[in-house]
């Protein structure tokens, strides 16, 4: 059974903290993605990676960075957390492009206070 | 740019009612189109997909047809169940270097 695992379901952090969200997939997929999900806005792409150490900005990369040192792991970093980064964060992976299925983790609900 | 627009929710139906959730897209060329579903407390999972014009994707009683002429991919089900209550997302992707672009999501609530 394929699996994308996010390290935390719920996280509470203080404004200004550096926050790490971890995602691991066991399917040997080349491509991994970080989205944030907000009511009425759907899923917005923050960053994606198409290979180890390769990354591209999505639609809302400001305030975020990513790291992909190993194929199975893709980390999202909030350099200095702010209250407007309170959201649900979803990680996904897939092989290839186009018509291939993306597999999602269960999400991390991050609250910044 | 490329985008996906869904009908606003929430949509509330009685069990066994007919469901339509509208989805239209703006894109150049020929993207692949998807419907994903998110059940409460879970991540998204693929419901169905279509990869070229006039293709029909189907799964679990749900269907959607890729209409190039109207740039649409509406989701339909003939008889919904309480267990279909979830948020439904329409999405598109390209074959070369394509991001997966999602619509806003439509929440469906089915009452017994």
PDB file of C-alpha atoms in Angstrom:
ATOM      1  CA  UNK A   1       0.000   0.000   0.000  1.00  0.00           C
ATOM      2  CA  UNK A   2       1.472   3.298  -1.079  1.00  0.00           C
ATOM      3  CA  UNK A   3       2.112   5.831   1.597  1.00  0.00           C
ATOM      4  CA  UNK A   4       2.932   9.500   2.056  1.00  0.00           C
ATOM      5  CA  UNK A   5       3.593  10.294   5.697  1.00  0.00           C
ATOM      6  CA  UNK A   6       3.672  13.745   7.248  1.00  0.00           C
ATOM      7  CA  UNK A   7       5.488  13.989  10.546  1.00  0.00           C
ATOM      8  CA  UNK A   8       2.764  15.768  12.544  1.00  0.00           C
ATOM      9  CA  UNK A   9      -1.030  15.986  12.331  1.00  0.00           C
ATOM     10  CA  UNK A  10      -1.236  19.065  14.548  1.00  0.00           C
ATOM     11  CA  UNK A  11       1.394  21.672  15.364  1.00  0.00           C
ATOM     12  CA  UNK A  12       1.292  24.874  17.384  1.00  0.00           C
ATOM     13  CA  UNK A  13       4.181  27.310  17.030  1.00  0.00           C
ATOM     14  CA  UNK A  14       4.946  30.847  18.133  1.00  0.00           C
ATOM     15  CA  UNK A  15       5.375  33.832  15.835  1.00  0.00           C
ATOM     16  CA  UNK A  16       8.978  34.140  14.686  1.00  0.00           C
ATOM     17  CA  UNK A  17       9.874  30.488  15.244  1.00  0.00           C
ATOM     18  CA  UNK A  18      11.549  28.440  12.509  1.00  0.00           C
ATOM     19  CA  UNK A  19       9.229  25.553  11.653  1.00  0.00           C
ATOM     20  CA  UNK A  20      10.024  22.306   9.859  1.00  0.00           C
ATOM     21  CA  UNK A  21       7.321  20.168   8.254  1.00  0.00           C
ATOM     22  CA  UNK A  22       8.530  16.764   7.130  1.00  0.00           C
ATOM     23  CA  UNK A  23       7.150  14.480   4.450  1.00  0.00           C
ATOM     24  CA  UNK A  24       8.289  10.978   3.523  1.00  0.00           C
ATOM     25  CA  UNK A  25       7.072   8.763   0.667  1.00  0.00           C
ATOM     26  CA  UNK A  26       7.792   5.088   0.146  1.00  0.00           C
ATOM     27  CA  UNK A  27       6.994   4.824  -3.571  1.00  0.00           C
ATOM     28  CA  UNK A  28      10.311   5.966  -5.088  1.00  0.00           C
ATOM     29  CA  UNK A  29       8.534   8.903  -6.741  1.00  0.00           C
ATOM     30  CA  UNK A  30      10.617  11.569  -8.446  1.00  0.00           C
ATOM     31  CA  UNK A  31       8.183  14.401  -7.836  1.00  0.00           C
ATOM     32  CA  UNK A  32       7.061  15.812  -4.525  1.00  0.00           C
ATOM     33  CA  UNK A  33       4.863  18.809  -3.705  1.00  0.00           C
ATOM     34  CA  UNK A  34       3.863  21.033  -0.814  1.00  0.00           C
ATOM     35  CA  UNK A  35       0.441  22.686  -0.848  1.00  0.00           C
ATOM     36  CA  UNK A  36      -1.454  24.759   1.645  1.00  0.00           C
ATOM     37  CA  UNK A  37      -5.206  24.387   1.952  1.00  0.00           C
ATOM     38  CA  UNK A  38      -7.385  27.265   3.068  1.00  0.00           C
ATOM     39  CA  UNK A  39     -11.195  27.521   3.013  1.00  0.00           C
ATOM     40  CA  UNK A  40     -12.460  29.045  -0.228  1.00  0.00           C
ATOM     41  CA  UNK A  41      -8.993  29.028  -1.785  1.00  0.00           C
ATOM     42  CA  UNK A  42      -8.546  25.331  -2.454  1.00  0.00           C
ATOM     43  CA  UNK A  43      -5.025  23.964  -2.659  1.00  0.00           C
ATOM     44  CA  UNK A  44      -2.259  26.381  -3.537  1.00  0.00           C
ATOM     45  CA  UNK A  45       1.171  25.128  -4.531  1.00  0.00           C
ATOM     46  CA  UNK A  46       4.045  26.385  -2.400  1.00  0.00           C
ATOM     47  CA  UNK A  47       7.015  24.466  -3.822  1.00  0.00           C
ATOM     48  CA  UNK A  48       7.653  21.292  -5.764  1.00  0.00           C
ATOM     49  CA  UNK A  49      10.684  19.136  -6.415  1.00  0.00           C
ATOM     50  CA  UNK A  50      11.294  16.933  -9.453  1.00  0.00           C
ATOM     51  CA  UNK A  51      14.522  15.331  -8.234  1.00  0.00           C
ATOM     52  CA  UNK A  52      16.908  15.241  -5.302  1.00  0.00           C
ATOM     53  CA  UNK A  53      18.250  18.728  -4.600  1.00  0.00           C
ATOM     54  CA  UNK A  54      16.020  20.180  -7.358  1.00  0.00           C
ATOM     55  CA  UNK A  55      13.158  22.503  -6.556  1.00  0.00           C
ATOM     56  CA  UNK A  56      10.860  25.025  -8.176  1.00  0.00           C
ATOM     57  CA  UNK A  57       8.690  27.736  -6.717  1.00  0.00           C
ATOM     58  CA  UNK A  58       4.973  27.310  -6.874  1.00  0.00           C
ATOM     59  CA  UNK A  59       2.360  30.024  -6.692  1.00  0.00           C
ATOM     60  CA  UNK A  60       2.931  31.189  -3.096  1.00  0.00           C
ATOM     61  CA  UNK A  61       6.575  30.564  -2.109  1.00  0.00           C
ATOM     62  CA  UNK A  62       7.068  33.740  -0.055  1.00  0.00           C
ATOM     63  CA  UNK A  63       8.017  32.990   3.526  1.00  0.00           C
ATOM     64  CA  UNK A  64       8.797  29.340   2.779  1.00  0.00           C
ATOM     65  CA  UNK A  65      11.782  27.282   1.690  1.00  0.00           C
ATOM     66  CA  UNK A  66      12.241  23.567   1.015  1.00  0.00           C
ATOM     67  CA  UNK A  67      14.876  20.881   1.230  1.00  0.00           C
ATOM     68  CA  UNK A  68      15.193  17.585  -0.620  1.00  0.00           C
ATOM     69  CA  UNK A  69      18.413  15.829   0.315  1.00  0.00           C
ATOM     70  CA  UNK A  70      17.051  12.321  -0.243  1.00  0.00           C
ATOM     71  CA  UNK A  71      14.544  11.095  -2.802  1.00  0.00           C
ATOM     72  CA  UNK A  72      12.003   9.949  -0.239  1.00  0.00           C
ATOM     73  CA  UNK A  73      11.981  13.074   1.943  1.00  0.00           C
ATOM     74  CA  UNK A  74      10.756  16.587   1.207  1.00  0.00           C
ATOM     75  CA  UNK A  75      10.829  19.198   3.946  1.00  0.00           C
ATOM     76  CA  UNK A  76       8.968  22.500   4.101  1.00  0.00           C
ATOM     77  CA  UNK A  77      10.575  25.234   6.184  1.00  0.00           C
ATOM     78  CA  UNK A  78       8.897  28.324   7.539  1.00  0.00           C
ATOM     79  CA  UNK A  79      11.854  30.625   8.127  1.00  0.00           C
ATOM     80  CA  UNK A  80      10.043  32.876  10.605  1.00  0.00           C
ATOM     81  CA  UNK A  81       6.499  31.754  11.261  1.00  0.00           C
ATOM     82  CA  UNK A  82       3.733  34.340  11.091  1.00  0.00           C
ATOM     83  CA  UNK A  83       0.055  34.144  11.983  1.00  0.00           C
ATOM     84  CA  UNK A  84      -0.954  34.301   8.302  1.00  0.00           C
ATOM     85  CA  UNK A  85       0.805  30.989   7.822  1.00  0.00           C
ATOM     86  CA  UNK A  86      -1.754  29.272  10.023  1.00  0.00           C
ATOM     87  CA  UNK A  87      -3.182  26.678   7.646  1.00  0.00           C
ATOM     88  CA  UNK A  88      -3.463  23.025   6.631  1.00  0.00           C
ATOM     89  CA  UNK A  89      -0.321  21.850   4.816  1.00  0.00           C
ATOM     90  CA  UNK A  90      -0.500  18.905   2.448  1.00  0.00           C
ATOM     91  CA  UNK A  91       2.386  16.974   0.958  1.00  0.00           C
ATOM     92  CA  UNK A  92       2.001  14.918  -2.216  1.00  0.00           C
ATOM     93  CA  UNK A  93       4.142  12.780  -4.472  1.00  0.00           C
ATOM     94  CA  UNK A  94       3.826  11.226  -7.918  1.00  0.00           C
ATOM     95  CA  UNK A  95       5.909   9.602 -10.591  1.00  0.00           C
ATOM     96  CA  UNK A  96       6.270  11.380 -13.915  1.00  0.00           C
ATOM     97  CA  UNK A  97       3.936  14.201 -14.999  1.00  0.00           C
ATOM     98  CA  UNK A  98       0.709  14.606 -16.903  1.00  0.00           C
ATOM     99  CA  UNK A  99      -1.816  11.912 -16.184  1.00  0.00           C
ATOM    100  CA  UNK A 100      -0.175  10.137 -13.250  1.00  0.00           C
ATOM    101  CA  UNK A 101      -1.937   9.965  -9.903  1.00  0.00           C
ATOM    102  CA  UNK A 102      -0.684  12.087  -7.019  1.00  0.00           C
ATOM    103  CA  UNK A 103      -0.696  10.541  -3.539  1.00  0.00           C
ATOM    104  CA  UNK A 104      -1.300  12.777  -0.557  1.00  0.00           C
ATOM    105  CA  UNK A 105      -0.376  12.723   3.095  1.00  0.00           C
ATOM    106  CA  UNK A 106      -3.015  13.309   5.763  1.00  0.00           C
ATOM    107  CA  UNK A 107      -1.993  16.904   6.270  1.00  0.00           C
ATOM    108  CA  UNK A 108      -0.482  18.965   9.059  1.00  0.00           C
ATOM    109  CA  UNK A 109      -2.709  21.524  10.752  1.00  0.00           C
ATOM    110  CA  UNK A 110      -0.320  24.315  11.738  1.00  0.00           C
ATOM    111  CA  UNK A 111      -1.396  27.066  14.101  1.00  0.00           C
ATOM    112  CA  UNK A 112       0.921  30.040  14.627  1.00  0.00           C
ATOM    113  CA  UNK A 113       0.152  32.044  17.745  1.00  0.00           C
TER     114      UNK A 113
ATOM    115  CA  UNK B   1      -2.414  31.421 -16.888  1.00  0.00           C
ATOM    116  CA  UNK B   2      -3.777  27.979 -16.215  1.00  0.00           C
ATOM    117  CA  UNK B   3      -6.591  27.761 -13.705  1.00  0.00           C
ATOM    118  CA  UNK B   4      -9.513  25.671 -12.524  1.00  0.00           C
ATOM    119  CA  UNK B   5     -12.872  27.035 -11.355  1.00  0.00           C
ATOM    120  CA  UNK B   6     -15.451  24.993  -9.442  1.00  0.00           C
ATOM    121  CA  UNK B   7     -18.960  25.761  -8.362  1.00  0.00           C
ATOM    122  CA  UNK B   8     -19.175  27.136  -4.869  1.00  0.00           C
ATOM    123  CA  UNK B   9     -20.364  25.032  -2.009  1.00  0.00           C
ATOM    124  CA  UNK B  10     -21.490  23.761   0.256  1.00  0.00           C
ATOM    125  CA  UNK B  11     -23.858  21.564  -1.688  1.00  0.00           C
ATOM    126  CA  UNK B  12     -26.473  19.804   0.434  1.00  0.00           C
ATOM    127  CA  UNK B  13     -28.457  16.900  -1.015  1.00  0.00           C
ATOM    128  CA  UNK B  14     -30.762  14.192   0.226  1.00  0.00           C
ATOM    129  CA  UNK B  15     -29.709  10.586  -0.117  1.00  0.00           C
ATOM    130  CA  UNK B  16     -30.369   9.155  -3.616  1.00  0.00           C
ATOM    131  CA  UNK B  17     -30.443  12.610  -5.228  1.00  0.00           C
ATOM    132  CA  UNK B  18     -28.598  13.361  -8.471  1.00  0.00           C
ATOM    133  CA  UNK B  19     -25.302  15.187  -8.092  1.00  0.00           C
ATOM    134  CA  UNK B  20     -23.560  17.607 -10.426  1.00  0.00           C
ATOM    135  CA  UNK B  21     -20.487  19.599  -9.443  1.00  0.00           C
ATOM    136  CA  UNK B  22     -19.371  21.978 -12.161  1.00  0.00           C
ATOM    137  CA  UNK B  23     -15.729  22.415 -13.111  1.00  0.00           C
ATOM    138  CA  UNK B  24     -14.307  24.582 -15.882  1.00  0.00           C
ATOM    139  CA  UNK B  25     -10.684  25.192 -16.721  1.00  0.00           C
ATOM    140  CA  UNK B  26      -8.481  27.686 -18.506  1.00  0.00           C
ATOM    141  CA  UNK B  27      -5.433  26.189 -20.166  1.00  0.00           C
ATOM    142  CA  UNK B  28      -3.479  26.068 -23.385  1.00  0.00           C
ATOM    143  CA  UNK B  29      -3.065  22.772 -25.169  1.00  0.00           C
ATOM    144  CA  UNK B  30      -4.412  19.518 -23.814  1.00  0.00           C
ATOM    145  CA  UNK B  31      -4.040  19.004 -20.076  1.00  0.00           C
ATOM    146  CA  UNK B  32      -5.066  15.895 -18.179  1.00  0.00           C
ATOM    147  CA  UNK B  33      -8.049  16.454 -15.881  1.00  0.00           C
ATOM    148  CA  UNK B  34      -8.741  14.942 -12.466  1.00  0.00           C
ATOM    149  CA  UNK B  35     -11.249  14.787  -9.658  1.00  0.00           C
ATOM    150  CA  UNK B  36      -9.870  14.244  -6.171  1.00  0.00           C
ATOM    151  CA  UNK B  37     -11.926  13.659  -3.028  1.00  0.00           C
ATOM    152  CA  UNK B  38     -11.090  14.525   0.565  1.00  0.00           C
ATOM    153  CA  UNK B  39     -13.062  12.709   3.270  1.00  0.00           C
ATOM    154  CA  UNK B  40     -13.193  14.319   6.723  1.00  0.00           C
ATOM    155  CA  UNK B  41      -9.852  14.181   8.509  1.00  0.00           C
ATOM    156  CA  UNK B  42      -8.035  12.635   5.557  1.00  0.00           C
ATOM    157  CA  UNK B  43      -5.747  13.658   2.715  1.00  0.00           C
ATOM    158  CA  UNK B  44      -6.878  13.829  -0.904  1.00  0.00           C
ATOM    159  CA  UNK B  45      -7.298  10.716  -3.003  1.00  0.00           C
ATOM    160  CA  UNK B  46      -7.847  10.317  -6.714  1.00  0.00           C
ATOM    161  CA  UNK B  47     -11.473   9.712  -7.667  1.00  0.00           C
ATOM    162  CA  UNK B  48     -11.206   9.663 -11.472  1.00  0.00           C
ATOM    163  CA  UNK B  49      -9.297  11.161 -14.379  1.00  0.00           C
ATOM    164  CA  UNK B  50      -9.429  11.781 -18.145  1.00  0.00           C
ATOM    165  CA  UNK B  51      -6.436  12.386 -20.344  1.00  0.00           C
ATOM    166  CA  UNK B  52      -7.862  13.587 -23.660  1.00  0.00           C
ATOM    167  CA  UNK B  53     -10.918  15.234 -25.147  1.00  0.00           C
ATOM    168  CA  UNK B  54     -14.168  13.200 -24.983  1.00  0.00           C
ATOM    169  CA  UNK B  55     -12.658  10.721 -22.525  1.00  0.00           C
ATOM    170  CA  UNK B  56     -14.973   9.722 -19.680  1.00  0.00           C
ATOM    171  CA  UNK B  57     -13.481   8.957 -16.288  1.00  0.00           C
ATOM    172  CA  UNK B  58     -15.541   6.870 -13.875  1.00  0.00           C
ATOM    173  CA  UNK B  59     -15.209   5.342 -10.413  1.00  0.00           C
ATOM    174  CA  UNK B  60     -17.543   4.415  -7.519  1.00  0.00           C
ATOM    175  CA  UNK B  61     -20.603   5.558  -9.519  1.00  0.00           C
ATOM    176  CA  UNK B  62     -19.084   8.985 -10.273  1.00  0.00           C
ATOM    177  CA  UNK B  63     -18.467  10.106 -13.862  1.00  0.00           C
ATOM    178  CA  UNK B  64     -16.928  13.089 -15.627  1.00  0.00           C
ATOM    179  CA  UNK B  65     -16.401  13.743 -19.339  1.00  0.00           C
ATOM    180  CA  UNK B  66     -13.542  15.835 -20.727  1.00  0.00           C
ATOM    181  CA  UNK B  67     -15.243  18.475 -22.898  1.00  0.00           C
ATOM    182  CA  UNK B  68     -12.703  20.427 -24.902  1.00  0.00           C
ATOM    183  CA  UNK B  69     -15.303  22.628 -26.623  1.00  0.00           C
ATOM    184  CA  UNK B  70     -16.693  23.928 -23.322  1.00  0.00           C
ATOM    185  CA  UNK B  71     -13.436  23.508 -21.326  1.00  0.00           C
ATOM    186  CA  UNK B  72     -15.382  21.598 -18.688  1.00  0.00           C
ATOM    187  CA  UNK B  73     -15.084  18.440 -16.598  1.00  0.00           C
ATOM    188  CA  UNK B  74     -18.290  18.283 -14.554  1.00  0.00           C
ATOM    189  CA  UNK B  75     -18.619  15.582 -11.914  1.00  0.00           C
ATOM    190  CA  UNK B  76     -21.884  13.602 -11.790  1.00  0.00           C
ATOM    191  CA  UNK B  77     -23.407  10.789  -9.792  1.00  0.00           C
ATOM    192  CA  UNK B  78     -26.870   9.391 -10.292  1.00  0.00           C
ATOM    193  CA  UNK B  79     -27.684   8.565  -6.664  1.00  0.00           C
ATOM    194  CA  UNK B  80     -25.589   9.929  -3.808  1.00  0.00           C
ATOM    195  CA  UNK B  81     -25.127   8.260  -0.434  1.00  0.00           C
ATOM    196  CA  UNK B  82     -24.378   9.689   2.994  1.00  0.00           C
ATOM    197  CA  UNK B  83     -20.899   8.205   2.668  1.00  0.00           C
ATOM    198  CA  UNK B  84     -20.229  10.515  -0.327  1.00  0.00           C
ATOM    199  CA  UNK B  85     -20.105  13.522   2.001  1.00  0.00           C
ATOM    200  CA  UNK B  86     -16.671  15.033   1.400  1.00  0.00           C
ATOM    201  CA  UNK B  87     -14.850  17.879  -0.333  1.00  0.00           C
ATOM    202  CA  UNK B  88     -14.334  17.396  -4.073  1.00  0.00           C
ATOM    203  CA  UNK B  89     -11.471  19.024  -5.977  1.00  0.00           C
ATOM    204  CA  UNK B  90     -11.109  19.404  -9.723  1.00  0.00           C
ATOM    205  CA  UNK B  91      -7.523  19.613 -11.027  1.00  0.00           C
ATOM    206  CA  UNK B  92      -5.447  19.760 -14.193  1.00  0.00           C
ATOM    207  CA  UNK B  93      -1.900  18.832 -15.159  1.00  0.00           C
ATOM    208  CA  UNK B  94       0.286  18.930 -18.248  1.00  0.00           C
ATOM    209  CA  UNK B  95       2.485  16.185 -19.675  1.00  0.00           C
ATOM    210  CA  UNK B  96       5.696  18.183 -19.702  1.00  0.00           C
ATOM    211  CA  UNK B  97       6.884  19.583 -16.402  1.00  0.00           C
ATOM    212  CA  UNK B  98       3.303  20.055 -15.284  1.00  0.00           C
ATOM    213  CA  UNK B  99       2.235  21.233 -11.895  1.00  0.00           C
ATOM    214  CA  UNK B 100      -1.002  19.842 -10.527  1.00  0.00           C
ATOM    215  CA  UNK B 101      -3.375  22.834 -10.358  1.00  0.00           C
ATOM    216  CA  UNK B 102      -6.472  22.611  -8.179  1.00  0.00           C
ATOM    217  CA  UNK B 103      -9.795  24.372  -8.012  1.00  0.00           C
ATOM    218  CA  UNK B 104     -11.242  25.803  -4.819  1.00  0.00           C
ATOM    219  CA  UNK B 105     -12.974  22.614  -3.760  1.00  0.00           C
ATOM    220  CA  UNK B 106     -16.705  21.947  -3.334  1.00  0.00           C
ATOM    221  CA  UNK B 107     -18.032  20.595  -0.069  1.00  0.00           C
ATOM    222  CA  UNK B 108     -20.831  18.043  -0.446  1.00  0.00           C
ATOM    223  CA  UNK B 109     -23.097  17.116   2.425  1.00  0.00           C
ATOM    224  CA  UNK B 110     -25.588  14.262   1.927  1.00  0.00           C
ATOM    225  CA  UNK B 111     -28.440  13.947   4.450  1.00  0.00           C
ATOM    226  CA  UNK B 112     -30.277  10.673   5.155  1.00  0.00           C
TER     227      UNK B 112
END
